[in-house]
Amino acid sequence: MSVEAQEQQQFLVADDTLDMSSDCEAPRPSKWRGRLAAASAAAVLVATGTALVVLAVRRPTAGLSAGGGATTAAVVVLAELGPVTKLPWDCSADGADCRTTQCCSNPGSQCYVKNKYWAACNATCSTGQLRGDKDGQAWSCAALGERAPPACSWEGENCAVSKCCRRSGFQCFAKDDNWASCSDDCSKLSGSDPMGHPWTCKVLGRSQGAHYVQPVIEAVPLAATSLFCFTVVTPQGVVAPGVKPGYEQELVGMMKEQGVGIFSCDAAEVYEGVRVAKGSWQSVVNTDIFVSIWQKVQADGIYSKHAWTVKVDADAVFLPDRLRTHLMSLRPPSATALYLQNIDFRFHFMGALEVLSSKAVDVFVASAHECAKHLGSNGGEDFFTMQCLDSMGVGHMTDYSLLDDKYTHGQGWNLYDVNPCSNPATVAFHPYKAVNSWQGCHKVALGAQKPEDFVGCQYRWERDACSLTSIHQHSGTDAAKATDGIIFRK
């Protein structure tokens, strides 16, 4: 195998998907292993520039339906399709032409060949002419690629067939020969049995895990870096003590006027949120609100014209040009459903900056109600979004330098402190809930000012930007005077 082909195969045959929920659990191979292997075979053709695609398929033995039974080897020359660059999770829907993808997106479906000009995904296939076919041509029903695995199960569903669970950290525990269910602890299942029947608690399988998307190599198209960015503003929303009501509208108005933040993306939109029951310094209970916002994003359709959709909190100092640079460094594959893990804290995904590919948006919106049914909707929207995307098989890439969030800093941080904004690698800084502190952070991020140019936080006046390490004070005693906190202006 050539060096180029080996590199291509290394990209396509990614690490086995592991469930890291327990130190004593054995690694569980990814359900995409078969598809990845098939894709890596196609990669040899890509690396050598071959345009004629020759595929090994499984042909049903005469007299058997293509839905199962014995198979014999066969080779079908489909056509000159050009380089194969489709990734294994970018498969075809039922009824769609699957000659190029060689896989199906619907669980349990198989790509069946009619002839060299057509193949389609379906659960079963019968050789011969099918009713409704206008061309009158027979189907060979050769099976192209691997059958899509059954969907992993949610808790409460019978996982005896799928033998895997959608949620990370869960396992499929058997009750008997006919029933099994997903849980993070079998004692919860046996203890809740209404009839008191014992469970064997045999582990049939583990979670599907989270899928890490490998960077592409030079031979495979990169995702574009065009950005559709949006934020959500809640008129007179609940605020924490000491924060001015209506601050989100002031921040967004300033950003729009100056063309900064989301308004320096390729396209931007502001959506109106709904006031929630209560708020705190931590995330509010807002999952239902943000599901409806994502539905509006999809309905507007602007996102579909761009490679990436970025949800940014109004109080986040966001630098789109830096995000574009990070995306080029990450080398994400094009036309792939994926999201970016953004911070090295807890579950590695915080809602101040959510970056999803356009395909990931489609998956999330289509699945949000199903996810809410099983995951609930009483927690933070960021954890819900990540869990839903993972459960639906959407992959992720990791860049912990995307977000600096003061909520992760531990005790002693200050809402108006601009010190974190001096990190030249960070894409977004959060939270900055006043216009002066937002602008102060932005100036430090761009190098227009240094943190030591600002008043010390212990000496700041109302709504000043400040620095926790500065010892500077205002020259005067009029604390009612409006200032931005900059003592030494460049």
Tab-separated table of C-alpha atoms in Angstrom:
chain	number	residue	atom	x	y	z
A	1	MET	CA	0.000	0.000	0.000
A	2	SER	CA	1.352	3.444	-0.873
A	3	VAL	CA	2.174	6.012	1.809
A	4	GLU	CA	-0.739	8.164	0.619
A	5	ALA	CA	-3.145	5.253	0.859
A	6	GLN	CA	-1.891	4.391	4.350
A	7	GLU	CA	-2.472	7.970	5.474
A	8	GLN	CA	-5.961	7.903	3.979
A	9	GLN	CA	-6.737	4.637	5.728
A	10	GLN	CA	-5.383	5.971	9.016
A	11	PHE	CA	-7.832	8.868	8.755
A	12	LEU	CA	-10.845	6.791	7.823
A	13	VAL	CA	-10.242	3.930	10.225
A	14	ALA	CA	-10.390	6.084	13.340
A	15	ASP	CA	-9.810	4.952	16.891
A	16	ASP	CA	-12.278	2.365	18.153
A	17	THR	CA	-15.058	4.183	19.936
A	18	LEU	CA	-14.563	3.688	23.661
A	19	ASP	CA	-16.971	4.178	26.495
A	20	MET	CA	-14.875	5.773	29.213
A	21	SER	CA	-17.567	5.642	31.881
A	22	SER	CA	-15.696	3.137	34.019
A	23	ASP	CA	-12.045	2.303	34.528
A	24	CYS	CA	-12.850	-1.400	34.535
A	25	GLU	CA	-14.889	-1.526	31.353
A	26	ALA	CA	-13.332	-3.100	28.303
A	27	PRO	CA	-13.183	-1.003	25.110
A	28	ARG	CA	-16.187	-1.434	22.884
A	29	PRO	CA	-15.504	-1.374	19.121
A	30	SER	CA	-17.349	1.242	17.168
A	31	LYS	CA	-20.464	0.095	15.331
A	32	TRP	CA	-19.016	1.818	12.277
A	33	ARG	CA	-16.047	-0.561	12.048
A	34	GLY	CA	-17.433	-2.357	8.984
A	35	ARG	CA	-18.309	0.877	7.261
A	36	LEU	CA	-14.947	2.394	8.065
A	37	ALA	CA	-13.170	-0.631	6.645
A	38	ALA	CA	-15.174	-0.355	3.440
A	39	ALA	CA	-14.411	3.340	3.264
A	40	SER	CA	-10.713	2.702	3.734
A	41	ALA	CA	-10.774	0.304	0.773
A	42	ALA	CA	-12.291	3.090	-1.286
A	43	ALA	CA	-9.558	5.368	0.014
A	44	VAL	CA	-6.979	3.336	-1.884
A	45	LEU	CA	-8.753	4.334	-5.069
A	46	VAL	CA	-8.826	7.964	-3.942
A	47	ALA	CA	-5.123	8.005	-3.138
A	48	THR	CA	-4.188	6.496	-6.500
A	49	GLY	CA	-6.540	8.798	-8.388
A	50	THR	CA	-8.664	5.934	-9.716
A	51	ALA	CA	-12.066	7.045	-10.944
A	52	LEU	CA	-13.528	3.646	-11.866
A	53	VAL	CA	-15.199	2.243	-8.761
A	54	VAL	CA	-15.214	-1.562	-8.528
A	55	LEU	CA	-16.987	-2.847	-5.454
A	56	ALA	CA	-17.196	-6.249	-3.855
A	57	VAL	CA	-20.776	-6.961	-2.814
A	58	ARG	CA	-22.791	-9.818	-1.361
A	59	ARG	CA	-25.320	-11.424	-3.688
A	60	PRO	CA	-28.200	-13.485	-2.267
A	61	THR	CA	-28.265	-17.152	-3.212
A	62	ALA	CA	-30.860	-17.955	-5.851
A	63	GLY	CA	-34.302	-18.532	-4.406
A	64	LEU	CA	-33.710	-16.446	-1.262
A	65	SER	CA	-34.851	-12.916	-0.615
A	66	ALA	CA	-32.117	-10.367	-0.228
A	67	GLY	CA	-33.227	-9.616	3.303
A	68	GLY	CA	-31.122	-12.506	4.635
A	69	GLY	CA	-29.877	-16.000	3.919
A	70	ALA	CA	-26.731	-17.353	2.327
A	71	THR	CA	-24.597	-15.166	0.115
A	72	THR	CA	-22.009	-15.664	-2.583
A	73	ALA	CA	-19.302	-13.287	-3.667
A	74	ALA	CA	-19.960	-11.026	-6.621
A	75	VAL	CA	-18.376	-7.988	-8.185
A	76	VAL	CA	-20.355	-5.143	-9.705
A	77	VAL	CA	-18.815	-2.359	-11.744
A	78	LEU	CA	-21.069	0.567	-11.015
A	79	ALA	CA	-19.745	3.403	-13.174
A	80	GLU	CA	-17.080	6.049	-13.332
A	81	LEU	CA	-18.131	7.966	-10.267
A	82	GLY	CA	-14.977	9.953	-9.607
A	83	PRO	CA	-13.066	10.094	-6.306
A	84	VAL	CA	-14.894	8.640	-3.312
A	85	THR	CA	-14.722	11.133	-0.448
A	86	LYS	CA	-17.929	10.359	1.451
A	87	LEU	CA	-17.433	9.636	5.110
A	88	PRO	CA	-19.088	6.628	6.771
A	89	TRP	CA	-21.589	8.628	8.800
A	90	ASP	CA	-22.725	10.505	5.712
A	91	CYS	CA	-24.959	7.733	4.402
A	92	SER	CA	-28.047	7.556	2.202
A	93	ALA	CA	-31.680	7.665	3.300
A	94	ASP	CA	-34.098	4.890	2.387
A	95	GLY	CA	-35.025	5.146	-1.287
A	96	ALA	CA	-32.022	7.308	-2.114
A	97	ASP	CA	-29.232	6.329	-4.499
A	98	CYS	CA	-26.503	4.714	-2.377
A	99	ARG	CA	-23.987	3.723	-5.071
A	100	THR	CA	-21.509	6.346	-3.889
A	101	THR	CA	-22.076	6.280	-0.121
A	102	GLN	CA	-22.328	2.452	0.023
A	103	CYS	CA	-24.182	2.732	3.332
A	104	CYS	CA	-27.591	3.631	4.711
A	105	SER	CA	-28.542	6.130	7.408
A	106	ASN	CA	-31.709	4.347	8.540
A	107	PRO	CA	-30.973	1.704	11.211
A	108	GLY	CA	-31.251	-1.812	9.813
A	109	SER	CA	-31.343	-0.735	6.168
A	110	GLN	CA	-29.121	-2.147	3.432
A	111	CYS	CA	-27.912	-0.657	0.156
A	112	TYR	CA	-29.255	-2.927	-2.616
A	113	VAL	CA	-28.115	-2.836	-6.250
A	114	LYS	CA	-30.621	-2.688	-9.070
A	115	ASN	CA	-28.081	-2.364	-11.868
A	116	LYS	CA	-24.949	-0.369	-12.569
A	117	TYR	CA	-27.001	2.804	-12.774
A	118	TRP	CA	-28.981	2.556	-9.550
A	119	ALA	CA	-28.866	1.239	-6.002
A	120	ALA	CA	-31.107	2.194	-3.095
A	121	CYS	CA	-31.434	1.731	0.649
A	122	ASN	CA	-34.237	-0.381	2.042
A	123	ALA	CA	-34.865	-2.921	4.802
A	124	THR	CA	-35.365	-5.796	2.336
A	125	CYS	CA	-35.110	-6.525	-1.377
A	126	SER	CA	-36.585	-9.160	-3.726
A	127	THR	CA	-34.909	-10.027	-7.020
A	128	GLY	CA	-36.774	-9.287	-10.213
A	129	GLN	CA	-38.983	-6.433	-11.302
A	130	LEU	CA	-40.614	-4.436	-8.521
A	131	ARG	CA	-44.119	-3.060	-8.790
A	132	GLY	CA	-44.088	0.634	-9.543
A	133	ASP	CA	-40.754	0.628	-11.376
A	134	LYS	CA	-41.407	2.596	-14.564
A	135	ASP	CA	-38.339	1.381	-16.444
A	136	GLY	CA	-39.375	-2.270	-16.162
A	137	GLN	CA	-35.862	-3.372	-15.238
A	138	ALA	CA	-35.179	-6.085	-12.673
A	139	TRP	CA	-33.278	-5.670	-9.408
A	140	SER	CA	-30.224	-7.811	-8.821
A	141	CYS	CA	-30.558	-7.150	-5.054
A	142	ALA	CA	-26.821	-7.498	-4.552
A	143	ALA	CA	-25.990	-6.068	-1.142
A	144	LEU	CA	-23.606	-3.141	-1.448
A	145	GLY	CA	-21.632	-2.378	1.686
A	146	GLU	CA	-22.700	-3.349	5.186
A	147	ARG	CA	-26.228	-3.315	6.556
A	148	ALA	CA	-26.753	-0.353	8.894
A	149	PRO	CA	-26.627	-1.550	12.486
A	150	PRO	CA	-29.812	-1.376	14.560
A	151	ALA	CA	-30.221	1.829	16.487
A	152	CYS	CA	-28.863	1.701	19.999
A	153	SER	CA	-31.528	1.795	22.693
A	154	TRP	CA	-32.709	4.424	25.108
A	155	GLU	CA	-33.302	3.503	28.711
A	156	GLY	CA	-36.737	1.904	29.087
A	157	GLU	CA	-36.480	0.274	25.667
A	158	ASN	CA	-35.634	-3.370	25.064
A	159	CYS	CA	-31.948	-3.517	24.141
A	160	ALA	CA	-31.875	-7.315	23.747
A	161	VAL	CA	-31.492	-6.932	19.967
A	162	SER	CA	-29.403	-3.760	19.652
A	163	LYS	CA	-27.136	-4.738	22.567
A	164	CYS	CA	-26.031	-1.143	22.949
A	165	CYS	CA	-27.210	2.036	24.636
A	166	ARG	CA	-27.475	5.533	23.251
A	167	ARG	CA	-26.339	7.369	26.380
A	168	SER	CA	-22.678	7.413	27.329
A	169	GLY	CA	-21.941	5.531	30.519
A	170	PHE	CA	-24.951	3.216	30.207
A	171	GLN	CA	-24.893	-0.550	29.709
A	172	CYS	CA	-27.450	-3.003	28.341
A	173	PHE	CA	-28.386	-5.334	31.218
A	174	ALA	CA	-30.356	-8.528	30.617
A	175	LYS	CA	-33.373	-9.377	32.745
A	176	ASP	CA	-33.983	-12.728	31.026
A	177	ASP	CA	-33.769	-14.191	27.519
A	178	ASN	CA	-36.434	-11.820	26.181
A	179	TRP	CA	-35.864	-8.465	27.864
A	180	ALA	CA	-32.947	-6.174	28.577
A	181	SER	CA	-32.713	-2.492	29.374
A	182	CYS	CA	-30.141	0.285	29.538
A	183	SER	CA	-28.987	1.805	32.790
A	184	ASP	CA	-25.853	3.045	34.506
A	185	ASP	CA	-26.537	0.599	37.355
A	186	CYS	CA	-28.407	-2.711	37.104
A	187	SER	CA	-29.568	-2.460	40.708
A	188	LYS	CA	-31.777	0.449	39.626
A	189	LEU	CA	-33.525	-1.870	37.163
A	190	SER	CA	-33.953	-4.839	39.463
A	191	GLY	CA	-35.013	-2.624	42.337
A	192	SER	CA	-37.740	-0.949	40.260
A	193	ASP	CA	-39.297	-4.127	38.822
A	194	PRO	CA	-43.027	-3.877	39.741
A	195	MET	CA	-43.348	-7.660	39.994
A	196	GLY	CA	-40.156	-8.102	41.953
A	197	HIS	CA	-38.734	-10.458	39.345
A	198	PRO	CA	-34.973	-10.874	39.534
A	199	TRP	CA	-32.623	-9.638	36.808
A	200	THR	CA	-29.649	-11.648	35.628
A	201	CYS	CA	-27.833	-8.317	35.088
A	202	LYS	CA	-25.733	-9.926	32.369
A	203	VAL	CA	-24.061	-7.172	30.357
A	204	LEU	CA	-25.085	-7.566	26.705
A	205	GLY	CA	-23.327	-4.423	25.513
A	206	ARG	CA	-22.286	-0.932	26.430
A	207	SER	CA	-22.984	2.563	25.200
A	208	GLN	CA	-22.277	3.581	21.634
A	209	GLY	CA	-19.926	6.149	23.088
A	210	ALA	CA	-18.987	9.518	21.700
A	211	HIS	CA	-17.432	9.562	18.252
A	212	TYR	CA	-14.225	11.510	17.764
A	213	VAL	CA	-13.851	12.838	14.225
A	214	GLN	CA	-10.310	12.623	12.891
A	215	PRO	CA	-8.768	15.592	11.057
A	216	VAL	CA	-8.643	15.126	7.315
A	217	ILE	CA	-5.468	14.652	5.374
A	218	GLU	CA	-4.551	16.621	2.294
A	219	ALA	CA	-6.377	14.340	-0.171
A	220	VAL	CA	-9.799	14.854	1.441
A	221	PRO	CA	-11.828	18.088	1.160
A	222	LEU	CA	-11.807	20.331	4.219
A	223	ALA	CA	-14.945	21.895	5.601
A	224	ALA	CA	-15.329	25.544	4.673
A	225	THR	CA	-15.019	28.201	7.383
A	226	SER	CA	-18.116	30.289	6.604
A	227	LEU	CA	-20.015	31.131	9.795
A	228	PHE	CA	-23.662	31.746	10.578
A	229	CYS	CA	-23.753	33.151	14.098
A	230	PHE	CA	-26.701	33.892	16.316
A	231	THR	CA	-27.511	34.930	19.840
A	232	VAL	CA	-30.639	34.914	21.945
A	233	VAL	CA	-31.868	38.009	23.767
A	234	THR	CA	-34.568	37.803	26.418
A	235	PRO	CA	-36.267	41.169	26.993
A	236	GLN	CA	-36.079	41.972	30.692
A	237	GLY	CA	-34.876	38.443	31.424
A	238	VAL	CA	-33.999	37.254	34.905
A	239	VAL	CA	-30.556	38.482	35.970
A	240	ALA	CA	-28.235	37.748	38.876
A	241	PRO	CA	-27.826	40.285	41.675
A	242	GLY	CA	-25.799	43.325	40.628
A	243	VAL	CA	-26.442	42.874	36.893
A	244	LYS	CA	-28.474	45.512	35.074
A	245	PRO	CA	-31.803	44.225	33.675
A	246	GLY	CA	-31.862	44.479	29.890
A	247	TYR	CA	-28.063	44.208	29.604
A	248	GLU	CA	-28.365	41.745	26.692
A	249	GLN	CA	-30.158	44.299	24.504
A	250	GLU	CA	-27.511	46.922	25.287
A	251	LEU	CA	-24.680	44.537	24.455
A	252	VAL	CA	-26.212	43.355	21.180
A	253	GLY	CA	-27.043	46.934	20.141
A	254	MET	CA	-23.422	47.967	20.729
A	255	MET	CA	-22.073	44.950	18.803
A	256	LYS	CA	-24.339	45.609	15.837
A	257	GLU	CA	-23.415	49.293	15.715
A	258	GLN	CA	-19.687	48.516	15.796
A	259	GLY	CA	-19.834	45.394	13.617
A	260	VAL	CA	-18.170	43.190	16.224
A	261	GLY	CA	-19.001	39.871	17.868
A	262	ILE	CA	-21.566	37.867	15.895
A	263	PHE	CA	-21.925	40.767	13.464
A	264	SER	CA	-18.470	40.093	12.039
A	265	CYS	CA	-19.557	36.577	11.000
A	266	ASP	CA	-20.586	35.841	7.407
A	267	ALA	CA	-24.216	36.040	8.505
A	268	ALA	CA	-25.835	36.821	11.847
A	269	GLU	CA	-29.246	36.780	13.486
A	270	VAL	CA	-30.721	37.710	16.851
A	271	TYR	CA	-33.580	35.634	18.243
A	272	GLU	CA	-35.891	36.531	21.098
A	273	GLY	CA	-35.959	34.229	24.090
A	274	VAL	CA	-38.539	33.680	26.809
A	275	ARG	CA	-38.172	34.730	30.427
A	276	VAL	CA	-37.465	31.759	32.688
A	277	ALA	CA	-38.667	31.199	36.224
A	278	LYS	CA	-35.386	31.842	37.977
A	279	GLY	CA	-31.728	32.567	37.316
A	280	SER	CA	-28.380	32.327	39.025
A	281	TRP	CA	-24.706	32.831	38.274
A	282	GLN	CA	-24.733	29.372	36.773
A	283	SER	CA	-26.798	28.281	33.743
A	284	VAL	CA	-30.547	28.686	33.924
A	285	VAL	CA	-33.081	25.976	33.176
A	286	ASN	CA	-33.565	26.820	29.512
A	287	THR	CA	-33.547	23.623	27.444
A	288	ASP	CA	-37.086	23.949	26.083
A	289	ILE	CA	-36.455	27.572	25.132
A	290	PHE	CA	-33.329	26.760	23.162
A	291	VAL	CA	-34.885	23.798	21.369
A	292	SER	CA	-37.516	26.191	20.025
A	293	ILE	CA	-34.779	28.673	19.060
A	294	TRP	CA	-32.910	25.977	17.108
A	295	GLN	CA	-36.153	25.182	15.310
A	296	LYS	CA	-36.382	28.850	14.293
A	297	VAL	CA	-32.778	28.695	13.080
A	298	GLN	CA	-33.621	25.757	10.840
A	299	ALA	CA	-36.869	27.327	9.618
A	300	ASP	CA	-35.066	30.551	8.629
A	301	GLY	CA	-32.639	28.466	6.564
A	302	ILE	CA	-29.719	30.919	6.712
A	303	TYR	CA	-27.534	28.337	8.463
A	304	SER	CA	-27.759	25.948	5.502
A	305	LYS	CA	-25.796	28.400	3.342
A	306	HIS	CA	-22.806	28.214	5.669
A	307	ALA	CA	-20.542	25.427	6.862
A	308	TRP	CA	-20.864	26.231	10.566
A	309	THR	CA	-23.566	27.490	12.891
A	310	VAL	CA	-22.363	29.238	16.045
A	311	LYS	CA	-24.612	29.980	19.010
A	312	VAL	CA	-22.998	32.698	21.135
A	313	ASP	CA	-24.240	34.034	24.452
A	314	ALA	CA	-24.867	37.774	24.321
A	315	ASP	CA	-22.394	38.347	27.172
A	316	ALA	CA	-19.575	36.453	25.475
A	317	VAL	CA	-16.770	38.435	23.840
A	318	PHE	CA	-16.563	36.483	20.584
A	319	LEU	CA	-13.863	36.791	17.894
A	320	PRO	CA	-15.038	35.082	14.674
A	321	ASP	CA	-11.715	35.483	12.849
A	322	ARG	CA	-10.039	33.419	15.553
A	323	LEU	CA	-12.676	30.710	15.178
A	324	ARG	CA	-11.979	30.538	11.439
A	325	THR	CA	-8.271	30.112	12.204
A	326	HIS	CA	-9.023	27.338	14.692
A	327	LEU	CA	-11.233	25.568	12.165
A	328	MET	CA	-8.459	25.617	9.576
A	329	SER	CA	-6.073	24.136	12.161
A	330	LEU	CA	-8.557	21.441	13.198
A	331	ARG	CA	-9.011	20.333	9.551
A	332	PRO	CA	-12.595	19.045	9.933
A	333	PRO	CA	-14.020	16.992	7.044
A	334	SER	CA	-16.600	18.609	4.803
A	335	ALA	CA	-20.291	17.644	4.729
A	336	THR	CA	-20.065	15.913	8.114
A	337	ALA	CA	-22.284	16.139	11.177
A	338	LEU	CA	-20.014	17.209	14.024
A	339	TYR	CA	-19.674	19.670	16.877
A	340	LEU	CA	-16.705	21.142	18.722
A	341	GLN	CA	-15.961	20.400	22.360
A	342	ASN	CA	-14.808	23.755	23.620
A	343	ILE	CA	-13.358	23.703	27.141
A	344	ASP	CA	-11.386	21.463	29.500
A	345	PHE	CA	-14.011	21.475	32.236
A	346	ARG	CA	-16.462	18.796	33.356
A	347	PHE	CA	-18.218	17.532	30.217
A	348	HIS	CA	-16.098	19.713	27.853
A	349	PHE	CA	-18.978	21.612	26.258
A	350	MET	CA	-20.288	24.903	27.648
A	351	GLY	CA	-23.129	26.874	26.124
A	352	ALA	CA	-21.517	30.298	25.832
A	353	LEU	CA	-20.038	29.163	22.494
A	354	GLU	CA	-21.666	26.264	20.657
A	355	VAL	CA	-20.152	25.411	17.261
A	356	LEU	CA	-22.056	22.906	15.092
A	357	SER	CA	-21.680	21.984	11.440
A	358	SER	CA	-24.789	22.572	9.339
A	359	LYS	CA	-25.394	18.819	9.147
A	360	ALA	CA	-25.187	18.574	12.933
A	361	VAL	CA	-27.868	21.264	13.167
A	362	ASP	CA	-30.137	19.138	10.974
A	363	VAL	CA	-29.590	16.081	13.176
A	364	PHE	CA	-30.106	18.019	16.396
A	365	VAL	CA	-33.337	19.717	15.339
A	366	ALA	CA	-34.765	16.473	13.957
A	367	SER	CA	-33.904	14.635	17.182
A	368	ALA	CA	-34.504	17.270	19.873
A	369	HIS	CA	-37.975	16.124	20.863
A	370	GLU	CA	-36.902	12.485	21.023
A	371	CYS	CA	-33.912	13.497	23.129
A	372	ALA	CA	-36.104	15.562	25.455
A	373	LYS	CA	-38.363	12.556	25.957
A	374	HIS	CA	-35.455	10.478	27.236
A	375	LEU	CA	-32.957	13.039	28.551
A	376	GLY	CA	-35.481	15.390	30.110
A	377	SER	CA	-35.594	19.151	29.669
A	378	ASN	CA	-34.966	20.484	33.160
A	379	GLY	CA	-31.210	20.982	32.916
A	380	GLY	CA	-28.847	23.333	31.149
A	381	GLU	CA	-29.195	23.517	27.384
A	382	ASP	CA	-25.487	22.925	26.770
A	383	PHE	CA	-25.422	19.531	28.505
A	384	PHE	CA	-28.687	18.589	26.790
A	385	THR	CA	-27.312	19.578	23.370
A	386	MET	CA	-24.129	17.567	23.824
A	387	GLN	CA	-25.945	14.494	25.166
A	388	CYS	CA	-28.457	14.623	22.321
A	389	LEU	CA	-25.778	14.962	19.651
A	390	ASP	CA	-23.750	12.112	21.156
A	391	SER	CA	-26.834	9.907	21.461
A	392	MET	CA	-27.663	10.480	17.810
A	393	GLY	CA	-24.177	9.483	16.696
A	394	VAL	CA	-22.938	12.968	15.824
A	395	GLY	CA	-19.157	13.104	16.128
A	396	HIS	CA	-17.048	15.789	17.718
A	397	MET	CA	-13.645	17.381	17.466
A	398	THR	CA	-11.858	18.864	20.463
A	399	ASP	CA	-10.363	22.308	20.938
A	400	TYR	CA	-10.206	23.304	24.594
A	401	SER	CA	-8.820	26.735	23.763
A	402	LEU	CA	-12.064	27.879	22.144
A	403	LEU	CA	-13.688	29.186	25.308
A	404	ASP	CA	-12.551	30.851	28.519
A	405	ASP	CA	-15.462	30.844	30.935
A	406	LYS	CA	-15.067	32.464	34.357
A	407	TYR	CA	-17.590	30.025	35.787
A	408	THR	CA	-14.800	27.435	35.584
A	409	HIS	CA	-12.207	29.594	37.373
A	410	GLY	CA	-13.204	28.706	40.896
A	411	GLN	CA	-13.523	31.212	43.709
A	412	GLY	CA	-12.174	34.737	43.432
A	413	TRP	CA	-13.044	35.666	39.869
A	414	ASN	CA	-14.529	39.059	39.085
A	415	LEU	CA	-17.283	39.717	36.566
A	416	TYR	CA	-15.504	42.823	35.211
A	417	ASP	CA	-11.920	41.506	35.166
A	418	VAL	CA	-10.280	41.698	31.730
A	419	ASN	CA	-7.165	39.665	32.589
A	420	PRO	CA	-8.373	36.458	30.860
A	421	CYS	CA	-8.852	38.393	27.606
A	422	SER	CA	-5.098	38.629	26.998
A	423	ASN	CA	-4.932	34.987	25.860
A	424	PRO	CA	-4.281	35.245	22.091
A	425	ALA	CA	-5.592	31.737	21.355
A	426	THR	CA	-9.041	31.980	22.931
A	427	VAL	CA	-12.044	32.489	20.636
A	428	ALA	CA	-14.604	33.629	23.228
A	429	PHE	CA	-14.441	35.049	26.756
A	430	HIS	CA	-17.426	34.750	29.097
A	431	PRO	CA	-19.190	36.413	30.883
A	432	TYR	CA	-19.028	40.192	30.370
A	433	LYS	CA	-22.456	41.562	31.231
A	434	ALA	CA	-21.904	45.308	30.816
A	435	VAL	CA	-20.979	47.303	27.738
A	436	ASN	CA	-17.814	48.782	29.290
A	437	SER	CA	-16.470	45.446	30.527
A	438	TRP	CA	-17.329	43.734	27.197
A	439	GLN	CA	-15.537	46.461	25.245
A	440	GLY	CA	-12.621	46.406	27.686
A	441	CYS	CA	-12.161	42.682	27.171
A	442	HIS	CA	-12.450	43.136	23.410
A	443	LYS	CA	-9.746	45.822	23.407
A	444	VAL	CA	-7.403	43.608	25.426
A	445	ALA	CA	-8.070	40.655	23.116
A	446	LEU	CA	-7.182	42.762	20.066
A	447	GLY	CA	-4.077	44.202	21.718
A	448	ALA	CA	-5.434	47.760	21.788
A	449	GLN	CA	-5.017	47.822	25.587
A	450	LYS	CA	-3.266	45.727	28.217
A	451	PRO	CA	-4.857	44.516	31.464
A	452	GLU	CA	-2.457	46.712	33.448
A	453	ASP	CA	-3.944	49.772	31.701
A	454	PHE	CA	-7.191	49.290	33.651
A	455	VAL	CA	-8.207	50.261	37.131
A	456	GLY	CA	-7.743	47.612	39.806
A	457	CYS	CA	-10.934	45.702	40.482
A	458	GLN	CA	-10.842	46.672	44.170
A	459	TYR	CA	-10.889	50.343	43.098
A	460	ARG	CA	-13.339	50.176	40.193
A	461	TRP	CA	-16.378	52.391	39.879
A	462	GLU	CA	-19.750	51.086	38.822
A	463	ARG	CA	-19.593	49.141	35.535
A	464	ASP	CA	-15.898	49.843	34.994
A	465	ALA	CA	-13.852	47.186	33.298
A	466	CYS	CA	-11.008	46.317	35.650
A	467	SER	CA	-7.988	44.102	36.265
A	468	LEU	CA	-7.569	41.882	39.299
A	469	THR	CA	-3.806	42.348	39.154
A	470	SER	CA	-3.787	46.124	38.599
A	471	ILE	CA	-3.077	48.519	41.477
A	472	HIS	CA	-4.237	51.627	39.591
A	473	GLN	CA	-6.951	53.882	40.996
A	474	HIS	CA	-9.064	56.645	39.523
A	475	SER	CA	-7.708	60.157	39.983
A	476	GLY	CA	-10.681	61.653	41.752
A	477	THR	CA	-13.443	60.729	44.105
A	478	ASP	CA	-16.504	61.123	41.924
A	479	ALA	CA	-17.633	57.507	41.736
A	480	ALA	CA	-20.759	58.576	39.834
A	481	LYS	CA	-18.661	59.650	36.867
A	482	ALA	CA	-19.106	57.355	33.893
A	483	THR	CA	-15.816	55.703	32.887
A	484	ASP	CA	-14.723	52.593	31.032
A	485	GLY	CA	-12.066	51.702	33.588
A	486	ILE	CA	-9.075	52.502	31.355
A	487	ILE	CA	-6.500	54.533	33.280
A	488	PHE	CA	-3.742	54.567	30.660
A	489	ARG	CA	-5.206	54.885	27.202
A	490	LYS	CA	-3.180	53.937	24.138
